[in-house]
Amino acid sequence: MMDPWQECMDHCLGVTEEAGKMIRDALQKDISVMQKSSPVDLVTDTDQKVEELIISSIKKKYPSHSFIGEESVAAGASSILTDNPTWIIDPIDGTTNFVHRFPFVSVSIGFTVNKQIEFGIVYSCIEDKMYTARKGKGAFCNGAPIKVSMQQDITKSLVLTEMSFKKDPEHFRILMANMERILSIPVHGIRTPGSAAVNLCLVACGAADAYYHMGIHCWDMAGGAAILTEAGGVIMDVTGGPFDLMSRRLIVASSKNIAEGIAKKIQLLPCGRDDVS
Ligand code: IPD
């Protein structure tokens, strides 16, 4: 039987390559930086141009589809996920890295139908690594199959997280306390690469064993979640329950053992939902 969404994925691949080239070209020029919600929540005109490029190209081909894009939502668009085929887009995941030319910068696109992720594409465009996954068909980096590390022992794991600064001192205290709790398990180490989508791909290809984060958005997670799952990874909510794309939080790991070990250790941070304004 024909795969109804493969054509969408092929189109997505083309436009993601174009977007990555646009980002690399922009890195050769001056970058003008603007603030969004706070002095550490950054956006550039490249974020906006790349999102326009992606959405206009897809809309032309699939006019009835829905979109949840980071910059469109920042400009007031809805981020309610429906059963309609929906493209969830982060034009530059790792904007702070982009501003500093720190080399983990990605274009992340996840595609859902009936609220289920059908495929994901994450292009780490400075490294030129194109991660792809179609539901049920495995995960790939530049066309070669990838797999999680299969590590079961949390004390031998390398863990990723991110340190999004919030003005609220209690939030900051929990963020730091969680890192201390994880480090003192002990684990081999913690890394914070600065792009949630790249973090998911690093676990997917076995370069790290786990990643936890509270306070990100569906556009940071959708593309990478497909890749992680198809690479054999485990994805769950930070409570240990089922993963919810709109919940703004997740744990992923090479094994259930490690994911549950992290869930048991960390304290919850209130972070709201993407589908509640
Ligand atoms: C950010 C990155 C970063 C995470 C932030 C996200 P953006 O995405 O994924 O790793 O710490 O919470 O907002 O804003 O660069 O698309």
GROMACS .gro file of C-alpha atoms and ligand atoms in nm:
model
  293
    1MET     CA    1   0.000   0.000   0.000
    2MET     CA    2   0.118   0.354  -0.075
    3ASP     CA    3   0.245   0.542   0.230
    4PRO     CA    4   0.025   0.855   0.230
    5TRP     CA    5   0.279   1.068   0.418
    6GLN     CA    6   0.602   0.973   0.241
    7GLU     CA    7   0.550   1.244  -0.021
    8CYS     CA    8   0.515   1.502   0.261
    9MET     CA    9   0.838   1.374   0.414
   10ASP     CA   10   1.021   1.399   0.078
   11HIS     CA   11   0.899   1.756   0.037
   12CYS     CA   12   1.002   1.833   0.394
   13LEU     CA   13   1.353   1.707   0.329
   14GLY     CA   14   1.397   1.944   0.035
   15VAL     CA   15   1.274   2.250   0.220
   16THR     CA   16   1.481   2.161   0.531
   17GLU     CA   17   1.798   2.149   0.317
   18GLU     CA   18   1.711   2.492   0.178
   19ALA     CA   19   1.647   2.624   0.530
   20GLY     CA   20   1.982   2.490   0.651
   21LYS     CA   21   2.161   2.665   0.366
   22MET     CA   22   1.984   2.990   0.453
   23ILE     CA   23   2.108   2.957   0.814
   24ARG     CA   24   2.467   2.881   0.708
   25ASP     CA   25   2.464   3.181   0.471
   26ALA     CA   26   2.331   3.404   0.752
   27LEU     CA   27   2.622   3.297   0.974
   28GLN     CA   28   2.860   3.461   0.726
   29LYS     CA   29   2.691   3.801   0.779
   30ASP     CA   30   2.614   4.027   1.076
   31ILE     CA   31   2.341   3.879   1.295
   32SER     CA   32   2.090   4.126   1.435
   33VAL     CA   33   1.950   3.999   1.761
   34MET     CA   34   1.617   4.087   1.921
   35GLN     CA   35   1.467   3.986   2.256
   36LYS     CA   36   1.140   3.798   2.297
   37SER     CA   37   1.006   3.731   2.648
   38SER     CA   38   1.332   3.812   2.832
   39PRO     CA   39   1.695   3.922   2.774
   40VAL     CA   40   1.790   3.554   2.733
   41ASP     CA   41   1.502   3.460   2.501
   42LEU     CA   42   1.650   3.561   2.166
   43VAL     CA   43   1.523   3.580   1.810
   44THR     CA   44   1.686   3.696   1.486
   45ASP     CA   45   1.541   3.793   1.151
   46THR     CA   46   1.685   3.464   1.021
   47ASP     CA   47   1.452   3.267   1.256
   48GLN     CA   48   1.159   3.456   1.103
   49LYS     CA   49   1.277   3.428   0.740
   50VAL     CA   50   1.349   3.055   0.771
   51GLU     CA   51   1.004   2.989   0.920
   52GLU     CA   52   0.842   3.190   0.637
   53LEU     CA   53   1.038   2.990   0.379
   54ILE     CA   54   0.933   2.657   0.530
   55ILE     CA   55   0.567   2.741   0.586
   56SER     CA   56   0.515   2.908   0.247
   57SER     CA   57   0.671   2.615   0.062
   58ILE     CA   58   0.462   2.355   0.247
   59LYS     CA   59   0.140   2.562   0.232
   60LYS     CA   60   0.169   2.592  -0.146
   61LYS     CA   61   0.176   2.212  -0.176
   62TYR     CA   62  -0.058   2.121   0.110
   63PRO     CA   63  -0.299   2.414   0.158
   64SER     CA   64  -0.534   2.224   0.390
   65HIS     CA   65  -0.263   2.131   0.643
   66SER     CA   66  -0.212   2.305   0.979
   67PHE     CA   67   0.104   2.461   1.120
   68ILE     CA   68   0.250   2.525   1.463
   69GLY     CA   69   0.567   2.729   1.415
   70GLU     CA   70   0.773   2.886   1.692
   71GLU     CA   71   0.785   3.232   1.537
   72SER     CA   72   0.421   3.226   1.419
   73VAL     CA   73   0.312   3.138   1.773
   74ALA     CA   74   0.533   3.419   1.909
   75ALA     CA   75   0.344   3.650   1.671
   76GLY     CA   76   0.008   3.533   1.809
   77ALA     CA   77  -0.084   3.219   1.608
   78SER     CA   78  -0.254   2.925   1.782
   79SER     CA   79  -0.058   2.632   1.919
   80ILE     CA   80  -0.353   2.397   1.963
   81LEU     CA   81  -0.280   2.053   1.817
   82THR     CA   82  -0.575   1.906   1.623
   83ASP     CA   83  -0.630   1.581   1.430
   84ASN     CA   84  -0.558   1.763   1.101
   85PRO     CA   85  -0.219   1.690   0.941
   86THR     CA   86   0.004   1.937   1.126
   87TRP     CA   87   0.359   2.057   1.068
   88ILE     CA   88   0.535   2.151   1.393
   89ILE     CA   89   0.830   2.372   1.308
   90ASP     CA   90   1.127   2.521   1.485
   91PRO     CA   91   1.313   2.717   1.214
   92ILE     CA   92   1.626   2.757   1.431
   93ASP     CA   93   1.644   2.538   1.737
   94GLY     CA   94   1.940   2.676   1.928
   95THR     CA   95   1.897   3.046   1.849
   96THR     CA   96   2.142   3.142   2.124
   97ASN     CA   97   2.397   2.904   1.970
   98PHE     CA   98   2.328   3.061   1.629
   99VAL     CA   99   2.386   3.412   1.770
  100HIS     CA  100   2.720   3.299   1.915
  101ARG     CA  101   2.809   3.073   1.621
  102PHE     CA  102   2.826   2.779   1.863
  103PRO     CA  103   2.792   2.484   1.627
  104PHE     CA  104   2.472   2.309   1.743
  105VAL     CA  105   2.201   2.480   1.544
  106SER     CA  106   1.916   2.287   1.387
  107VAL     CA  107   1.602   2.307   1.179
  108SER     CA  108   1.342   2.083   1.342
  109ILE     CA  109   1.019   1.966   1.180
  110GLY     CA  110   0.773   1.709   1.312
  111PHE     CA  111   0.458   1.606   1.124
  112THR     CA  112   0.150   1.479   1.308
  113VAL     CA  113  -0.177   1.322   1.195
  114ASN     CA  114  -0.450   1.253   1.452
  115LYS     CA  115  -0.203   1.401   1.705
  116GLN     CA  116   0.045   1.116   1.639
  117ILE     CA  117   0.392   1.194   1.505
  118GLU     CA  118   0.430   1.040   1.157
  119PHE     CA  119   0.780   1.160   1.076
  120GLY     CA  120   1.052   1.389   1.202
  121ILE     CA  121   1.344   1.570   1.044
  122VAL     CA  122   1.619   1.750   1.235
  123TYR     CA  123   1.896   1.913   1.034
  124SER     CA  124   2.199   2.007   1.243
  125CYS     CA  125   2.302   2.240   0.968
  126ILE     CA  126   2.650   2.355   1.076
  127GLU     CA  127   2.758   1.996   1.130
  128ASP     CA  128   2.569   1.905   0.810
  129LYS     CA  129   2.392   1.614   0.980
  130MET     CA  130   2.044   1.537   0.847
  131TYR     CA  131   1.852   1.318   1.094
  132THR     CA  132   1.533   1.159   0.961
  133ALA     CA  133   1.272   0.912   1.081
  134ARG     CA  134   0.944   0.785   0.938
  135LYS     CA  135   0.716   0.597   1.180
  136GLY     CA  136   0.794   0.224   1.170
  137LYS     CA  137   1.085   0.262   0.929
  138GLY     CA  138   1.384   0.339   1.152
  139ALA     CA  139   1.602   0.645   1.211
  140PHE     CA  140   1.889   0.771   0.998
  141CYS     CA  141   2.168   1.027   0.995
  142ASN     CA  142   2.273   1.131   0.644
  143GLY     CA  143   2.108   0.812   0.521
  144ALA     CA  144   2.290   0.572   0.757
  145PRO     CA  145   2.082   0.389   1.023
  146ILE     CA  146   2.127   0.508   1.382
  147LYS     CA  147   2.053   0.341   1.717
  148VAL     CA  148   2.058   0.442   2.083
  149SER     CA  149   2.350   0.323   2.298
  150MET     CA  150   2.141   0.050   2.472
  151GLN     CA  151   2.311   0.152   2.799
  152GLN     CA  152   2.110   0.016   3.096
  153ASP     CA  153   2.325   0.136   3.382
  154ILE     CA  154   2.256   0.495   3.485
  155THR     CA  155   2.592   0.520   3.664
  156LYS     CA  156   2.760   0.472   3.325
  157SER     CA  157   2.546   0.727   3.144
  158LEU     CA  158   2.613   1.067   2.989
  159VAL     CA  159   2.309   1.288   3.048
  160LEU     CA  160   2.197   1.597   2.856
  161THR     CA  161   1.982   1.881   2.986
  162GLU     CA  162   1.946   2.256   2.934
  163MET     CA  163   1.967   2.553   3.166
  164SER     CA  164   1.697   2.795   3.057
  165PHE     CA  165   1.725   3.089   3.297
  166LYS     CA  166   1.403   3.217   3.452
  167LYS     CA  167   1.382   3.525   3.674
  168ASP     CA  168   1.197   3.324   3.938
  169PRO     CA  169   1.462   3.222   4.201
  170GLU     CA  170   1.265   2.910   4.299
  171HIS     CA  171   1.273   2.788   3.937
  172PHE     CA  172   1.647   2.845   3.926
  173ARG     CA  173   1.698   2.661   4.257
  174ILE     CA  174   1.508   2.352   4.134
  175LEU     CA  175   1.696   2.354   3.803
  176MET     CA  176   2.031   2.352   3.983
  177ALA     CA  177   1.917   2.105   4.252
  178ASN     CA  178   1.807   1.862   3.979
  179MET     CA  179   2.150   1.875   3.818
  180GLU     CA  180   2.309   1.809   4.156
  181ARG     CA  181   2.076   1.511   4.216
  182ILE     CA  182   2.161   1.361   3.876
  183LEU     CA  183   2.535   1.421   3.911
  184SER     CA  184   2.541   1.262   4.254
  185ILE     CA  185   2.375   0.935   4.139
  186PRO     CA  186   2.659   0.943   4.007
  187VAL     CA  187   2.647   0.958   3.626
  188HIS     CA  188   2.950   1.000   3.400
  189GLY     CA  189   2.857   1.362   3.333
  190ILE     CA  190   2.602   1.622   3.224
  191ARG     CA  191   2.621   1.823   2.900
  192THR     CA  192   2.408   2.116   2.782
  193PRO     CA  193   2.454   2.149   2.403
  194GLY     CA  194   2.189   2.424   2.357
  195SER     CA  195   1.950   2.273   2.101
  196ALA     CA  196   1.676   2.043   2.229
  197ALA     CA  197   1.630   1.885   1.885
  198VAL     CA  198   2.002   1.809   1.858
  199ASN     CA  199   1.995   1.667   2.212
  200LEU     CA  200   1.726   1.418   2.107
  201CYS     CA  201   1.938   1.318   1.805
  202LEU     CA  202   2.251   1.280   2.020
  203VAL     CA  203   2.065   1.027   2.234
  204ALA     CA  204   1.920   0.866   1.919
  205CYS     CA  205   2.265   0.802   1.775
  206GLY     CA  206   2.420   0.681   2.102
  207ALA     CA  207   2.646   0.983   2.167
  208ALA     CA  208   2.459   1.041   2.495
  209ASP     CA  209   2.239   0.809   2.700
  210ALA     CA  210   1.964   1.040   2.828
  211TYR     CA  211   1.813   1.387   2.808
  212TYR     CA  212   1.563   1.554   3.039
  213HIS     CA  213   1.411   1.900   3.012
  214MET     CA  214   1.117   2.095   3.157
  215GLY     CA  215   1.001   2.417   2.992
  216ILE     CA  216   1.063   2.348   2.623
  217HIS     CA  217   0.795   2.355   2.353
  218CYS     CA  218   0.636   2.113   2.108
  219TRP     CA  219   0.842   2.261   1.822
  220ASP     CA  220   1.164   2.180   2.013
  221MET     CA  221   1.053   1.816   2.062
  222ALA     CA  222   0.836   1.696   1.769
  223GLY     CA  223   1.104   1.626   1.505
  224GLY     CA  224   1.356   1.477   1.746
  225ALA     CA  225   1.096   1.266   1.930
  226ALA     CA  226   1.027   1.072   1.608
  227ILE     CA  227   1.399   1.018   1.551
  228LEU     CA  228   1.464   0.908   1.911
  229THR     CA  229   1.174   0.660   1.910
  230GLU     CA  230   1.267   0.509   1.575
  231ALA     CA  231   1.626   0.471   1.695
  232GLY     CA  232   1.499   0.245   1.974
  233GLY     CA  233   1.496   0.508   2.250
  234VAL     CA  234   1.250   0.543   2.536
  235ILE     CA  235   1.049   0.863   2.575
  236MET     CA  236   0.836   0.948   2.877
  237ASP     CA  237   0.696   1.230   3.083
  238VAL     CA  238   0.911   1.357   3.370
  239THR     CA  239   0.665   1.191   3.612
  240GLY     CA  240   0.740   0.852   3.452
  241GLY     CA  241   0.398   0.853   3.274
  242PRO     CA  242   0.337   0.862   2.897
  243PHE     CA  243   0.500   1.137   2.690
  244ASP     CA  244   0.269   1.422   2.594
  245LEU     CA  245   0.391   1.643   2.307
  246MET     CA  246   0.208   1.951   2.438
  247SER     CA  247   0.328   1.916   2.799
  248ARG     CA  248   0.653   2.114   2.756
  249ARG     CA  249   0.861   1.846   2.927
  250LEU     CA  250   1.022   1.508   2.863
  251ILE     CA  251   1.276   1.246   2.955
  252VAL     CA  252   1.437   1.036   2.682
  253ALA     CA  253   1.694   0.762   2.726
  254SER     CA  254   1.865   0.461   2.576
  255SER     CA  255   1.667   0.236   2.814
  256LYS     CA  256   1.358   0.239   3.037
  257ASN     CA  257   1.587   0.180   3.333
  258ILE     CA  258   1.775   0.505   3.284
  259ALA     CA  259   1.464   0.709   3.200
  260GLU     CA  260   1.289   0.586   3.516
  261GLY     CA  261   1.604   0.648   3.721
  262ILE     CA  262   1.598   1.014   3.614
  263ALA     CA  263   1.221   1.045   3.670
  264LYS     CA  264   1.267   0.923   4.029
  265LYS     CA  265   1.541   1.177   4.101
  266ILE     CA  266   1.416   1.505   3.960
  267GLN     CA  267   1.183   1.755   4.119
  268LEU     CA  268   0.906   1.890   3.893
  269LEU     CA  269   0.923   2.243   3.759
  270PRO     CA  270   0.588   2.405   3.680
  271CYS     CA  271   0.602   2.482   3.308
  272GLY     CA  272   0.246   2.507   3.171
  273ARG     CA  273   0.130   2.355   2.842
  274ASP     CA  274   0.160   2.458   2.478
  275ASP     CA  275  -0.212   2.403   2.418
  276VAL     CA  276  -0.330   2.627   2.701
  277SER     CA  277  -0.282   3.001   2.658
  278IPD     C1  278   1.574   2.653   2.269
  278IPD     C2  279   1.671   2.537   2.266
  278IPD     C3  280   1.742   2.523   2.399
  278IPD     C4  281   1.646   2.518   2.515
  278IPD     C5  282   1.547   2.632   2.513
  278IPD     C6  283   1.475   2.636   2.378
  278IPD     P1  284   1.508   2.792   2.050
  278IPD     O1  285   1.504   2.660   2.146
  278IPD     O2  286   1.607   2.417   2.233
  278IPD     O3  287   1.815   2.405   2.402
  278IPD     O4  288   1.719   2.526   2.634
  278IPD     O5  289   1.452   2.609   2.616
  278IPD     O6  290   1.387   2.744   2.378
  278IPD     O7  291   1.440   2.901   2.127
  278IPD     O8  292   1.650   2.822   2.023
  278IPD     O9  293   1.429   2.748   1.931
   0.00000   0.00000   0.00000
